[in-house]
Coordinates of C-alpha atoms and ligand atoms in Angstrom, one line a residue:
X1 CA 10.9 75.7 268.0
X2 CA 9.5 77.2 264.8
X3 CA 12.8 76.6 263.1
X4 CA 14.0 73.5 264.9
X5 CA 10.8 71.5 265.3
X6 CA 12.9 68.2 264.8
X7 CA 14.8 69.0 268.0
X8 CA 11.6 70.0 269.8
X9 CA 9.9 66.8 268.7
X10 CA 12.8 64.7 270.1
X11 CA 12.8 66.7 273.4
X12 CA 9.0 66.4 273.8
X13 CA 9.2 62.6 274.2
X14 CA 11.7 62.4 277.0
X15 CA 12.7 63.7 280.4
X16 CA 14.7 66.8 279.1
X17 CA 11.4 68.2 277.9
X18 CA 11.1 70.8 280.5
X19 CA 14.6 72.3 280.0
X20 CA 14.7 75.4 277.9
X21 CA 17.0 75.4 274.8
X22 CA 19.1 78.2 276.2
X23 CA 19.9 76.4 279.5
X24 CA 22.3 74.2 277.4
X25 CA 22.9 76.4 274.3
X26 CA 23.4 79.7 276.0
X27 CA 21.7 83.0 275.0
X28 CA 20.4 82.7 271.5
X29 CA 18.4 85.9 271.1
X30 CA 20.7 87.4 268.4
X31 CA 20.6 84.1 266.5
X32 CA 16.8 83.7 266.6
X33 CA 16.5 87.3 265.3
X34 CA 18.8 86.6 262.4
X35 CA 19.7 82.9 261.9
X36 CA 22.9 83.9 259.9
X37 CA 24.3 85.4 263.1
X38 CA 25.9 83.6 266.0
X39 CA 25.2 80.1 264.8
X40 CA 24.0 77.7 267.5
X41 CA 26.9 77.2 269.9
X42 CA 26.9 73.5 270.8
X43 CA 28.3 72.5 274.2
X44 CA 31.4 70.4 273.7
X45 CA 32.5 69.2 277.2
X46 CA 30.8 67.1 279.9
X47 CA 30.8 69.8 282.5
X48 CA 27.5 71.2 281.5
X49 CA 25.9 67.8 282.0
X50 CA 27.6 67.5 285.4
X51 CA 26.4 70.9 286.6
X52 CA 23.0 69.4 286.8
X53 CA 23.7 65.6 287.3
X54 CA 26.7 65.2 289.6
X55 CA 25.6 63.6 292.9
X56 CA 25.0 66.3 295.5
X57 CA 23.0 66.2 298.8
X58 CA 21.7 69.7 297.9
X59 CA 19.8 68.4 294.8
X60 CA 16.1 67.3 295.0
X61 CA 15.5 63.5 295.0
X62 CA 13.6 63.5 291.7
X63 CA 16.8 64.6 289.9
X64 CA 18.8 61.7 288.3
X65 CA 22.3 61.9 289.7
X66 CA 25.5 60.1 289.1
X67 CA 28.9 59.6 290.9
X68 CA 31.3 60.4 288.1
X69 CA 34.0 58.0 289.3
X70 CA 31.5 55.0 289.1
X71 CA 29.9 56.0 285.8
X72 CA 31.3 55.2 282.4
X73 CA 34.5 57.1 282.3
X74 CA 33.8 58.2 278.7
X75 CA 32.2 61.2 277.2
X76 CA 28.6 61.6 278.3
X77 CA 27.5 62.0 274.6
X78 CA 29.1 58.6 273.7
X79 CA 26.2 57.0 275.5
X80 CA 23.5 59.7 276.0
X81 CA 22.0 61.9 273.2
X82 CA 21.4 65.4 274.7
X83 CA 18.0 65.8 273.2
X84 CA 17.0 62.2 274.2
X85 CA 19.1 61.3 277.2
X86 CA 17.8 57.8 278.0
X87 CA 20.9 55.7 277.3
Ligands
HEC1 C1 20.4 69.1 277.7 C2 21.0 70.1 276.9 C3 20.3 70.6 275.6 C4 19.0 71.1 275.5 C5 17.9 71.3 276.6 C6 18.8 71.4 274.1 N1 20.0 71.1 273.4 FE1 20.3 71.3 271.4 N2 22.1 70.3 271.5 C7 22.7 70.0 272.7 C8 24.0 69.4 272.4 C9 25.0 68.9 273.4 C10 24.1 69.3 271.0 C11 25.2 68.7 270.2 C12 24.7 67.3 269.8 C13 25.7 66.4 269.1 O1 26.6 67.0 268.4 O2 25.5 65.2 269.1 C14 22.9 70.0 270.5 C15 22.6 70.2 269.1 C16 21.6 71.0 268.6 C17 21.4 71.4 267.3 C18 22.4 71.0 266.1 C19 23.5 72.1 266.1 C20 24.5 71.7 265.1 O3 25.4 72.6 264.9 O4 24.6 70.6 264.6 C21 20.3 72.2 267.2 C22 19.8 72.9 266.0 C23 19.8 72.3 268.5 N3 20.6 71.5 269.4 C24 18.6 73.0 268.9 C25 18.0 72.9 270.1 C26 16.7 73.5 270.4 C27 15.8 74.2 269.4 C28 16.4 73.2 271.7 C29 15.1 73.5 272.5 C30 13.9 73.1 271.9 C31 17.5 72.4 272.3 N4 18.5 72.3 271.3 C32 17.7 72.0 273.6 C33 22.2 70.2 274.0 C34 20.9 70.6 274.3
HEC2 C1 19.9 72.4 283.4 C2 20.0 71.1 284.0 C3 20.3 69.9 283.1 C4 21.3 69.7 282.1 C5 22.3 70.8 281.7 C6 21.3 68.4 281.7 N1 20.3 67.7 282.3 FE1 19.8 65.7 282.1 N2 18.1 66.0 283.2 C7 17.8 67.2 283.9 C8 16.5 67.0 284.6 C9 15.8 68.0 285.5 C10 16.1 65.6 284.4 C11 14.9 64.9 284.9 C12 13.7 65.6 284.7 C13 12.5 65.0 285.3 O1 12.5 63.8 285.6 O2 11.5 65.7 285.4 C14 17.2 65.0 283.5 C15 17.2 63.7 283.1 C16 18.3 63.1 282.5 C17 18.5 61.7 282.4 C18 17.5 60.6 282.7 C19 16.8 60.2 281.4 C20 15.7 59.1 281.6 O3 14.8 59.0 280.7 O4 15.6 58.5 282.7 C21 19.7 61.5 281.8 C22 20.4 60.1 281.4 C23 20.3 62.8 281.6 N3 19.4 63.7 282.1 C24 21.6 63.0 281.0 C25 22.1 64.2 280.7 C26 23.2 64.5 279.9 C27 24.1 63.4 279.3 C28 23.4 65.8 279.8 C29 24.5 66.6 279.0 C30 24.5 66.3 277.6 C31 22.4 66.4 280.6 N4 21.5 65.4 281.1 C32 22.2 67.8 280.8 C33 18.5 68.3 283.9 C34 19.6 68.6 283.1
HEC3 C1 29.5 54.0 278.8 C2 28.2 54.6 278.6 C3 27.8 55.8 279.5 C4 28.6 56.9 279.7 C5 29.9 57.3 279.1 C6 27.7 57.8 280.5 N1 26.6 57.1 280.9 FE1 25.1 57.9 282.0 N2 24.1 56.1 282.0 C7 24.5 55.0 281.2 C8 23.5 53.9 281.4 C9 23.6 52.5 280.7 C10 22.6 54.4 282.3 C11 21.3 53.6 282.9 C12 20.2 53.6 281.8 C13 19.6 55.0 281.7 O1 19.1 55.5 282.7 O2 19.7 55.6 280.6 C14 23.0 55.7 282.7 C15 22.3 56.6 283.5 C16 22.5 57.9 283.7 C17 21.7 58.8 284.5 C18 20.4 58.5 285.2 C19 20.8 58.0 286.6 C20 19.6 57.7 287.5 O3 19.7 57.4 288.6 O4 18.4 57.8 287.0 C21 22.3 60.1 284.4 C22 21.8 61.3 285.0 C23 23.5 59.9 283.6 N3 23.6 58.6 283.2 C24 24.3 61.0 283.3 C25 25.5 60.8 282.6 C26 26.5 61.9 282.5 C27 26.4 63.3 283.0 C28 27.6 61.4 281.9 C29 28.9 62.1 281.5 C30 29.7 62.5 282.7 C31 27.3 60.0 281.6 N4 26.0 59.7 282.1 C32 28.1 59.1 280.9 C33 25.6 54.9 280.4 C34 26.6 55.9 280.3

């Protein structure tokens, strides 16, 4: 957050605010120790969104869930910004 306050600022205003950076970006300890190393790996596919958002009876009701076949059919990020996901 000290280095990426712009990202934190965006996140703080929306429902992804309680996710840690590493839940999406993967382990970043080496990078935060030396920013020249292991530059932020940005998730490219939709699977990492679906791991949390695909409709499942096992998920708690507060969790926003979608049925993929009924939802868009394009890349999640064409419509939702990861740091500010409200479409
Ligand atoms: C919900 C998953 C998610 C969370 C949580 C998240 N990010 Fe991201 N972040 C992404 C994705 C996906 C991208 C790529 C965005 C794009 O290209 O449009 C990204 C992009 C970035 C980038 C730009 C990287 C580049 O090469 O352009 C930085 C820096 C960043 N995030 C930092 C953070 C920090 C710091 C936090 C925690 C405060 C955080 N992110 C939390 C998913 C997430
Ligand atoms: C680690 C789990 C996790 C990942 C990965 C994740 N989300 Fe979320 N997302 C959540 C949770 C939890 C909430 C709701 C939090 C709450 O209401 O307290 C949420 C909320 C949302 C919302 C509702 C926003 C609103 O304001 O109503 C959308 C849309 C969304 N996420 C889209 C995405 C997309 C697109 C991706 C991939 C770029 C993604 N999420 C990745 C956990 C995740
Ligand atoms: C064509 C545009 C579009 C695409 C592509 C898209 N969405 Fe959405 N999504 C929306 C709209 C519009 C809404 C309703 C408004 C909102 O909640 O942001 C929505 C709502 C959601 C919600 C909230 C559902 C709820 O009940 O609160 C989640 C979660 C979500 N999308 C996840 C995803 C994921 C994951 C992907 C990729 C597999 C994706 N979306 C692709 C447009 C899109």
